[in-house]
mmCIF file of C-alpha atoms in Angstrom:
data_model
loop_
_atom_site.group_PDB
_atom_site.id
_atom_site.type_symbol
_atom_site.label_atom_id
_atom_site.label_comp_id
_atom_site.label_asym_id
_atom_site.label_seq_id
_atom_site.Cartn_x
_atom_site.Cartn_y
_atom_site.Cartn_z
ATOM 1 C CA UNK A 1388 -94.819 -15.187 35.856
ATOM 2 C CA UNK A 1389 -95.238 -14.485 32.001
ATOM 3 C CA UNK A 1390 -98.712 -15.467 30.829
ATOM 4 C CA UNK A 1391 -97.239 -16.691 27.432
ATOM 5 C CA UNK A 1392 -94.848 -18.951 29.214
ATOM 6 C CA UNK A 1393 -97.710 -20.980 30.766
ATOM 7 C CA UNK A 1394 -98.774 -22.297 27.433
ATOM 8 C CA UNK A 1395 -95.677 -22.133 25.402
ATOM 9 C CA UNK A 1396 -95.826 -25.939 24.848
ATOM 10 C CA UNK A 1397 -99.508 -26.087 24.055
ATOM 11 C CA UNK A 1398 -99.535 -25.914 20.288
ATOM 12 C CA UNK A 1399 -97.441 -29.139 20.016
ATOM 13 C CA UNK A 1400 -98.944 -31.149 22.849
ATOM 14 C CA UNK A 1401 -100.579 -34.467 21.759
ATOM 15 C CA UNK A 1402 -103.899 -33.819 23.410
ATOM 16 C CA UNK A 1403 -105.794 -35.906 20.861
ATOM 17 C CA UNK A 1404 -103.841 -39.141 21.562
ATOM 18 C CA UNK A 1405 -105.240 -39.223 25.120
ATOM 19 C CA UNK A 1406 -108.604 -37.661 24.586
ATOM 20 C CA UNK A 1407 -110.802 -40.790 24.287
ATOM 21 C CA UNK A 1408 -108.807 -42.483 27.006
ATOM 22 C CA UNK A 1409 -109.351 -39.644 29.514
ATOM 23 C CA UNK A 1410 -113.104 -39.188 28.625
ATOM 24 C CA UNK A 1411 -113.855 -42.867 28.770
ATOM 25 C CA UNK A 1412 -111.983 -43.190 32.104
ATOM 26 C CA UNK A 1413 -113.691 -40.274 33.669
ATOM 27 C CA UNK A 1414 -117.132 -41.465 32.542
ATOM 28 C CA UNK A 1415 -116.530 -45.057 33.785
ATOM 29 C CA UNK A 1416 -115.213 -43.978 37.073
ATOM 30 C CA UNK A 1417 -117.990 -41.521 37.612
ATOM 31 C CA UNK A 1418 -120.752 -44.108 36.646
ATOM 32 C CA UNK A 1419 -119.368 -46.871 38.933
ATOM 33 C CA UNK A 1420 -117.770 -44.758 41.693
ATOM 34 C CA UNK A 1421 -120.770 -42.535 42.554
ATOM 35 C CA UNK A 1422 -123.192 -45.288 43.526
ATOM 36 C CA UNK A 1423 -120.409 -47.415 45.059
ATOM 37 C CA UNK A 1424 -119.101 -44.586 47.294
ATOM 38 C CA UNK A 1425 -122.717 -43.542 48.223
ATOM 39 C CA UNK A 1426 -123.385 -47.117 49.366
ATOM 40 C CA UNK A 1427 -120.058 -47.186 51.263
ATOM 41 C CA UNK A 1428 -120.848 -43.784 52.865
ATOM 42 C CA UNK A 1429 -124.101 -45.088 54.132
ATOM 43 C CA UNK A 1430 -122.836 -48.462 55.290
ATOM 44 C CA UNK A 1431 -119.821 -46.878 57.192
ATOM 45 C CA UNK A 1432 -122.171 -44.279 58.763
ATOM 46 C CA UNK A 1433 -124.271 -47.221 60.111
ATOM 47 C CA UNK A 1434 -121.168 -48.835 61.577
ATOM 48 C CA UNK A 1435 -120.038 -45.494 63.051
ATOM 49 C CA UNK A 1436 -123.222 -45.499 65.008
ATOM 50 C CA UNK A 1437 -122.253 -48.958 66.297
ATOM 51 C CA UNK A 1438 -118.966 -47.596 67.656
ATOM 52 C CA UNK A 1439 -116.674 -48.994 64.932
ATOM 53 C CA UNK A 1440 -113.439 -47.136 64.912
ATOM 54 C CA UNK A 1441 -112.176 -48.194 61.460
ATOM 55 C CA UNK A 1442 -115.506 -46.864 59.959
ATOM 56 C CA UNK A 1443 -114.527 -43.351 60.853
ATOM 57 C CA UNK A 1444 -111.577 -43.466 58.418
ATOM 58 C CA UNK A 1445 -113.608 -45.306 55.735
ATOM 59 C CA UNK A 1446 -116.412 -42.741 56.059
ATOM 60 C CA UNK A 1447 -113.988 -39.911 55.560
ATOM 61 C CA UNK A 1448 -112.443 -41.702 52.574
ATOM 62 C CA UNK A 1449 -115.823 -42.102 50.998
ATOM 63 C CA UNK A 1450 -116.752 -38.495 51.447
ATOM 64 C CA UNK A 1451 -113.469 -37.549 49.960
ATOM 65 C CA UNK A 1452 -114.042 -39.633 46.848
ATOM 66 C CA UNK A 1453 -117.601 -38.428 46.459
ATOM 67 C CA UNK A 1454 -116.229 -34.840 46.479
ATOM 68 C CA UNK A 1455 -113.885 -35.659 43.711
ATOM 69 C CA UNK A 1456 -116.340 -37.683 41.697
ATOM 70 C CA UNK A 1457 -118.566 -34.565 41.538
ATOM 71 C CA UNK A 1458 -115.934 -32.855 39.501
ATOM 72 C CA UNK A 1459 -115.263 -35.590 36.774
ATOM 73 C CA UNK A 1460 -117.988 -34.441 34.423
ATOM 74 C CA UNK A 1461 -116.260 -30.980 34.228
ATOM 75 C CA UNK A 1462 -112.939 -32.640 33.693
ATOM 76 C CA UNK A 1463 -114.472 -34.775 30.827
ATOM 77 C CA UNK A 1464 -115.925 -31.683 29.144
ATOM 78 C CA UNK A 1465 -112.601 -29.946 29.524
ATOM 79 C CA UNK A 1466 -110.725 -32.873 27.822
ATOM 80 C CA UNK A 1467 -113.377 -33.258 25.195
ATOM 81 C CA UNK A 1468 -113.021 -29.573 24.383
ATOM 82 C CA UNK A 1469 -109.369 -29.985 23.446
ATOM 83 C CA UNK A 1470 -108.132 -28.952 26.913
ATOM 84 C CA UNK A 1471 -109.807 -25.468 26.723
ATOM 85 C CA UNK A 1472 -111.619 -24.475 29.914
ATOM 86 C CA UNK A 1473 -114.659 -22.408 29.202
ATOM 87 C CA UNK A 1474 -116.381 -22.476 32.627
ATOM 88 C CA UNK A 1475 -114.604 -19.620 34.207
ATOM 89 C CA UNK A 1476 -111.645 -19.153 36.390
ATOM 90 C CA UNK A 1477 -113.394 -19.890 39.768
ATOM 91 C CA UNK A 1478 -114.790 -23.135 38.521
ATOM 92 C CA UNK A 1479 -111.314 -24.150 37.329
ATOM 93 C CA UNK A 1480 -109.589 -23.189 40.595
ATOM 94 C CA UNK A 1481 -112.282 -25.042 42.679
ATOM 95 C CA UNK A 1482 -112.054 -28.163 40.479
ATOM 96 C CA UNK A 1483 -108.381 -28.205 40.643
ATOM 97 C CA UNK A 1484 -108.381 -27.552 44.410
ATOM 98 C CA UNK A 1485 -110.685 -30.603 44.896
ATOM 99 C CA UNK A 1486 -108.413 -32.751 42.643
ATOM 100 C CA UNK A 1487 -105.255 -31.958 44.634
ATOM 101 C CA UNK A 1488 -107.066 -32.276 48.044
ATOM 102 C CA UNK A 1489 -108.556 -35.604 47.099
ATOM 103 C CA UNK A 1490 -105.314 -37.204 46.263
ATOM 104 C CA UNK A 1491 -103.544 -36.427 49.518
ATOM 105 C CA UNK A 1492 -106.611 -36.811 51.844
ATOM 106 C CA UNK A 1493 -107.065 -40.299 50.235
ATOM 107 C CA UNK A 1494 -103.435 -41.113 50.802
ATOM 108 C CA UNK A 1495 -103.351 -40.006 54.373
ATOM 109 C CA UNK A 1496 -106.466 -41.746 55.235
ATOM 110 C CA UNK A 1497 -105.088 -44.986 53.709
ATOM 111 C CA UNK A 1498 -102.185 -44.487 56.133
ATOM 112 C CA UNK A 1499 -104.572 -43.991 59.008
ATOM 113 C CA UNK A 1500 -106.411 -47.167 58.193
ATOM 114 C CA UNK A 1501 -103.153 -49.184 57.886
ATOM 115 C CA UNK A 1502 -101.837 -47.816 61.179
ATOM 116 C CA UNK A 1503 -105.119 -48.392 62.893
ATOM 117 C CA UNK A 1504 -105.159 -52.053 61.750
ATOM 118 C CA UNK A 1505 -101.437 -52.362 62.637
ATOM 119 C CA UNK A 1506 -102.042 -51.352 66.189
ATOM 120 C CA UNK A 1507 -105.253 -53.516 66.407
ATOM 121 C CA UNK A 1508 -103.482 -56.586 65.010
ATOM 122 C CA UNK A 1509 -99.872 -56.419 66.096
ATOM 123 C CA UNK A 1510 -100.621 -54.895 69.530
ATOM 124 C CA UNK A 1511 -103.993 -56.451 70.116
ATOM 125 C CA UNK A 1512 -103.779 -56.782 73.891
ATOM 126 C CA UNK A 1513 -102.038 -53.449 74.502
ATOM 127 C CA UNK A 1514 -104.531 -51.571 72.291
ATOM 128 C CA UNK A 1515 -107.584 -53.184 73.735
ATOM 129 C CA UNK A 1516 -109.848 -50.421 75.057
ATOM 130 C CA UNK A 1517 -107.365 -47.787 73.873
ATOM 131 C CA UNK A 1518 -108.752 -47.152 70.299
ATOM 132 C CA UNK A 1519 -111.643 -44.671 70.518
ATOM 133 C CA UNK A 1520 -113.887 -43.135 67.884
ATOM 134 C CA UNK A 1521 -113.181 -39.618 69.290
ATOM 135 C CA UNK A 1522 -109.495 -40.089 68.504
ATOM 136 C CA UNK A 1523 -110.242 -41.298 64.985
ATOM 137 C CA UNK A 1524 -112.721 -38.363 64.416
ATOM 138 C CA UNK A 1525 -110.005 -35.894 65.615
ATOM 139 C CA UNK A 1526 -107.332 -37.366 63.386
ATOM 140 C CA UNK A 1527 -109.706 -37.373 60.371
ATOM 141 C CA UNK A 1528 -110.782 -33.812 60.964
ATOM 142 C CA UNK A 1529 -107.213 -32.653 61.416
ATOM 143 C CA UNK A 1530 -105.986 -34.473 58.126
ATOM 144 C CA UNK A 1531 -108.909 -32.886 56.159
ATOM 145 C CA UNK A 1532 -108.206 -29.384 57.680
ATOM 146 C CA UNK A 1533 -104.423 -29.527 57.000
ATOM 147 C CA UNK A 1534 -104.709 -30.605 53.331
ATOM 148 C CA UNK A 1535 -107.482 -28.111 52.687
ATOM 149 C CA UNK A 1536 -105.324 -25.285 54.119
ATOM 150 C CA UNK A 1537 -102.121 -26.358 52.458
ATOM 151 C CA UNK A 1538 -103.810 -26.350 49.107
ATOM 152 C CA UNK A 1539 -105.384 -22.887 49.441
ATOM 153 C CA UNK A 1540 -102.637 -21.310 47.285
ATOM 154 C CA UNK A 1541 -104.375 -22.964 44.360
ATOM 155 C CA UNK A 1542 -106.790 -19.967 44.373
ATOM 156 C CA UNK A 1543 -103.959 -17.469 43.844
ATOM 157 C CA UNK A 1544 -101.828 -19.345 41.356
ATOM 158 C CA UNK A 1545 -102.115 -18.219 37.685
ATOM 159 C CA UNK A 1546 -102.547 -21.769 36.500
ATOM 160 C CA UNK A 1547 -106.289 -21.738 37.186
ATOM 161 C CA UNK A 1548 -107.054 -18.260 35.913
ATOM 162 C CA UNK A 1549 -108.553 -17.851 32.460
ATOM 163 C CA UNK A 1550 -106.649 -14.833 31.374
ATOM 164 C CA UNK A 1551 -105.408 -13.621 28.035
ATOM 165 C CA UNK A 1552 -104.245 -16.642 25.999
ATOM 166 C CA UNK A 1553 -104.388 -19.072 28.957
ATOM 167 C CA UNK A 1554 -107.203 -21.522 28.331
ATOM 168 C CA UNK A 1555 -105.979 -24.685 30.054
ATOM 169 C CA UNK A 1556 -106.758 -25.529 33.628
ATOM 170 C CA UNK A 1557 -103.819 -26.421 35.863
ATOM 171 C CA UNK A 1558 -101.757 -27.810 32.977
ATOM 172 C CA UNK A 1559 -98.724 -25.697 33.284
ATOM 173 C CA UNK A 1560 -96.466 -26.697 30.207
ATOM 174 C CA UNK A 1561 -93.674 -26.543 30.724
ATOM 175 C CA UNK A 1562 -93.285 -26.342 34.512
ATOM 176 C CA UNK A 1563 -91.799 -23.316 36.334
ATOM 177 C CA UNK A 1564 -89.389 -23.327 39.242
ATOM 178 C CA UNK A 1565 -92.250 -22.890 41.851
ATOM 179 C CA UNK A 1566 -94.195 -25.908 40.538
ATOM 180 C CA UNK A 1567 -91.065 -28.046 40.060
ATOM 181 C CA UNK A 1568 -90.082 -27.613 43.743
ATOM 182 C CA UNK A 1569 -93.659 -27.947 44.788
ATOM 183 C CA UNK A 1570 -93.964 -31.337 42.864
ATOM 184 C CA UNK A 1571 -90.778 -32.648 44.549
ATOM 185 C CA UNK A 1572 -92.363 -31.859 47.907
ATOM 186 C CA UNK A 1573 -95.479 -33.601 46.863
ATOM 187 C CA UNK A 1574 -93.534 -36.632 45.928
ATOM 188 C CA UNK A 1575 -91.578 -36.748 49.168
ATOM 189 C CA UNK A 1576 -94.147 -35.790 51.691
ATOM 190 C CA UNK A 1577 -97.331 -36.788 49.894
ATOM 191 C CA UNK A 1578 -96.113 -40.096 48.452
ATOM 192 C CA UNK A 1579 -92.803 -41.432 49.507
ATOM 193 C CA UNK A 1580 -93.264 -41.148 53.311
ATOM 194 C CA UNK A 1581 -96.851 -42.454 53.309
ATOM 195 C CA UNK A 1582 -95.751 -45.270 50.985
ATOM 196 C CA UNK A 1583 -93.086 -46.316 53.544
ATOM 197 C CA UNK A 1584 -95.606 -46.324 56.354
ATOM 198 C CA UNK A 1585 -98.087 -48.378 54.361
ATOM 199 C CA UNK A 1586 -95.553 -51.012 53.396
ATOM 200 C CA UNK A 1587 -94.077 -51.294 56.976
ATOM 201 C CA UNK A 1588 -97.476 -51.481 58.743
ATOM 202 C CA UNK A 1589 -98.999 -53.978 56.332
ATOM 203 C CA UNK A 1590 -95.869 -56.081 56.200
ATOM 204 C CA UNK A 1591 -95.922 -56.274 60.022
ATOM 205 C CA UNK A 1592 -99.670 -57.145 59.898
ATOM 206 C CA UNK A 1593 -98.963 -59.845 57.323
ATOM 207 C CA UNK A 1594 -96.076 -61.466 59.542
ATOM 208 C CA UNK A 1595 -98.079 -61.176 62.756
ATOM 209 C CA UNK A 1596 -101.089 -62.891 61.160
ATOM 210 C CA UNK A 1597 -98.861 -65.668 59.648
ATOM 211 C CA UNK A 1598 -97.470 -66.516 63.141
ATOM 212 C CA UNK A 1599 -100.797 -66.197 65.019
ATOM 213 C CA UNK A 1600 -102.151 -69.352 66.481
ATOM 214 C CA UNK A 1601 -105.395 -67.784 67.585
ATOM 215 C CA UNK A 1602 -106.763 -66.882 64.126
ATOM 216 C CA UNK A 1603 -108.458 -69.402 62.022
ATOM 217 C CA UNK A 1604 -107.482 -70.074 58.366
ATOM 218 C CA UNK A 1605 -110.344 -67.980 56.931
ATOM 219 C CA UNK A 1606 -109.506 -65.076 59.289
ATOM 220 C CA UNK A 1607 -105.821 -65.263 58.362
ATOM 221 C CA UNK A 1608 -106.633 -65.171 54.654
ATOM 222 C CA UNK A 1609 -108.942 -62.143 55.165
ATOM 223 C CA UNK A 1610 -106.349 -60.088 56.955
ATOM 224 C CA UNK A 1611 -103.505 -61.032 54.460
ATOM 225 C CA UNK A 1612 -105.639 -60.292 51.405
ATOM 226 C CA UNK A 1613 -106.783 -56.865 52.798
ATOM 227 C CA UNK A 1614 -103.159 -56.045 53.633
ATOM 228 C CA UNK A 1615 -101.975 -56.875 50.119
ATOM 229 C CA UNK A 1616 -104.955 -55.008 48.585
ATOM 230 C CA UNK A 1617 -104.077 -51.888 50.478
ATOM 231 C CA UNK A 1618 -100.519 -51.864 49.192
ATOM 232 C CA UNK A 1619 -101.586 -52.818 45.596
ATOM 233 C CA UNK A 1620 -104.093 -50.057 45.204
ATOM 234 C CA UNK A 1621 -101.675 -47.493 46.631
ATOM 235 C CA UNK A 1622 -98.838 -48.532 44.256
ATOM 236 C CA UNK A 1623 -101.091 -48.890 41.232
ATOM 237 C CA UNK A 1624 -103.232 -45.732 41.731
ATOM 238 C CA UNK A 1625 -100.678 -43.298 43.147
ATOM 239 C CA UNK A 1626 -97.096 -44.434 42.411
ATOM 240 C CA UNK A 1627 -97.236 -43.878 38.588
ATOM 241 C CA UNK A 1628 -98.670 -40.464 38.966
ATOM 242 C CA UNK A 1629 -96.220 -39.271 41.474
ATOM 243 C CA UNK A 1630 -93.236 -40.868 39.583
ATOM 244 C CA UNK A 1631 -94.178 -38.843 36.630
ATOM 245 C CA UNK A 1632 -94.370 -35.653 38.754
ATOM 246 C CA UNK A 1633 -90.848 -36.431 39.970
ATOM 247 C CA UNK A 1634 -89.410 -37.101 36.551
ATOM 248 C CA UNK A 1635 -91.028 -33.986 35.035
ATOM 249 C CA UNK A 1636 -89.710 -31.753 37.782
ATOM 250 C CA UNK A 1637 -86.063 -33.213 37.712
ATOM 251 C CA UNK A 1638 -86.092 -32.875 33.905
ATOM 252 C CA UNK A 1639 -87.258 -29.241 34.048
ATOM 253 C CA UNK A 1640 -84.649 -28.277 36.806
ATOM 254 C CA UNK A 1641 -81.892 -29.933 34.626
ATOM 255 C CA UNK A 1642 -83.123 -28.528 31.205
ATOM 256 C CA UNK A 1643 -85.179 -25.413 31.893
ATOM 257 C CA UNK A 1644 -84.787 -23.980 28.448
ATOM 258 C CA UNK A 1645 -85.632 -27.102 26.461
ATOM 259 C CA UNK A 1646 -88.262 -29.047 28.358
ATOM 260 C CA UNK A 1647 -91.116 -28.841 25.793
ATOM 261 C CA UNK A 1648 -89.727 -31.699 23.769
ATOM 262 C CA UNK A 1649 -89.638 -33.951 26.892
ATOM 263 C CA UNK A 1650 -93.171 -32.778 28.046
ATOM 264 C CA UNK A 1651 -94.440 -33.798 24.531
ATOM 265 C CA UNK A 1652 -92.909 -37.186 24.658
ATOM 266 C CA UNK A 1653 -94.220 -37.949 28.240
ATOM 267 C CA UNK A 1654 -97.716 -36.384 27.943
ATOM 268 C CA UNK A 1655 -99.640 -39.456 26.770
ATOM 269 C CA UNK A 1656 -97.927 -41.596 29.546
ATOM 270 C CA UNK A 1657 -98.758 -38.976 32.088
ATOM 271 C CA UNK A 1658 -102.432 -38.948 30.880
ATOM 272 C CA UNK A 1659 -102.542 -42.763 31.335
ATOM 273 C CA UNK A 1660 -101.147 -42.574 34.906
ATOM 274 C CA UNK A 1661 -103.667 -39.811 35.670
ATOM 275 C CA UNK A 1662 -106.392 -42.395 34.784
ATOM 276 C CA UNK A 1663 -104.917 -44.738 37.367
ATOM 277 C CA UNK A 1664 -105.097 -42.126 40.022
ATOM 278 C CA UNK A 1665 -108.729 -41.368 39.102
ATOM 279 C CA UNK A 1666 -109.557 -45.057 39.353
ATOM 280 C CA UNK A 1667 -108.805 -44.937 43.053
ATOM 281 C CA UNK A 1668 -112.299 -43.566 43.477
ATOM 282 C CA UNK A 1669 -113.686 -46.973 42.278
ATOM 283 C CA UNK A 1670 -110.960 -49.126 43.972
ATOM 284 C CA UNK A 1671 -111.471 -47.840 47.478
ATOM 285 C CA UNK A 1672 -114.924 -49.176 48.153
ATOM 286 C CA UNK A 1673 -114.173 -52.415 46.337
ATOM 287 C CA UNK A 1674 -111.069 -53.145 48.329
ATOM 288 C CA UNK A 1675 -112.109 -51.865 51.734
ATOM 289 C CA UNK A 1676 -115.754 -53.042 51.648
ATOM 290 C CA UNK A 1677 -116.330 -55.763 49.163
ATOM 291 C CA UNK A 1678 -112.996 -57.582 48.416
ATOM 292 C CA UNK A 1679 -112.739 -59.646 51.505
ATOM 293 C CA UNK A 1680 -116.141 -61.211 51.169
ATOM 294 C CA UNK A 1681 -115.728 -64.938 51.936
ATOM 295 C CA UNK A 1682 -119.197 -65.815 53.060
ATOM 296 C CA UNK A 1683 -121.710 -68.001 51.227
ATOM 297 C CA UNK A 1684 -123.426 -66.340 48.281
ATOM 298 C CA UNK A 1685 -126.676 -66.733 50.029
ATOM 299 C CA UNK A 1686 -125.510 -64.449 52.816
ATOM 300 C CA UNK A 1687 -126.712 -60.879 52.219
ATOM 301 C CA UNK A 1688 -123.890 -58.561 51.116
ATOM 302 C CA UNK A 1689 -124.629 -55.960 53.744
ATOM 303 C CA UNK A 1690 -124.227 -58.542 56.531
ATOM 304 C CA UNK A 1691 -120.899 -59.556 55.178
ATOM 305 C CA UNK A 1692 -119.598 -56.085 54.855
ATOM 306 C CA UNK A 1693 -120.899 -55.258 58.411
ATOM 307 C CA UNK A 1694 -119.009 -58.329 59.688
ATOM 308 C CA UNK A 1695 -115.859 -57.207 57.904
ATOM 309 C CA UNK A 1696 -115.902 -53.729 59.485
ATOM 310 C CA UNK A 1697 -116.779 -55.078 62.875
ATOM 311 C CA UNK A 1698 -113.850 -57.461 62.786
ATOM 312 C CA UNK A 1699 -111.476 -54.460 63.115
ATOM 313 C CA UNK A 1700 -113.359 -52.472 65.711
#
């Protein structure tokens, strides 16, 4: 791959238009997400010791978010520095590696949570005694391992190496054939299939809850709101980002020799959608831990959250 081709669009890219948006977004998400995910990690660990199955997936999700949050200051510095990476190739590759892994570990764990809840709610009698922490631990470990291994090529791609005139970090503009096809695979395998699973499982949960005569009004509302919240966070945080990947890739494949103009027009939109995917680090603990609180205000928050997790054991 020609080094100059990697940054052929750079001189005309409207980086300044999105600079404030990205820096503010990264700063807010880091300031809120770090303590929120630390608290969620502690809480879910407590629930794991109480043999809560769902807490395994929530614990893995929180660890994944903490891993990504640790890189946000570096991304903020990079954007503030006009998209010039001055912290070395290894730091760039490691930061990019964590970013890519975080997105797909989060997506897959959201699927695991939805499937686990689907089995527990829709097949309550059949699954009684069949859901075990060991199974959840094995699935979580397998997902982490698979995603980490699949993204290892990040360390050999030129996109993260600071060589010659290449100063950006994983911002290949325009795309190349390798990245275009890789983005198409990311959209299909990393987004479209999980999205289908999430919508199907949560729709079934919603219907089953609506028809249930054994659940009280408060319990039904709790299950419904959580199902809606799962789909909402997925569509808001991940759908726009992956749609841009799809559009950019298709445009490049159709107009390989004149894609810079399109990249220029879509860059600010892409930056805004990147902020939405970053906001997932704040939304996860809010949705899965705090959003379904229906107790009295005088009831301690920890007790309410514990009850929420225990409800899906």
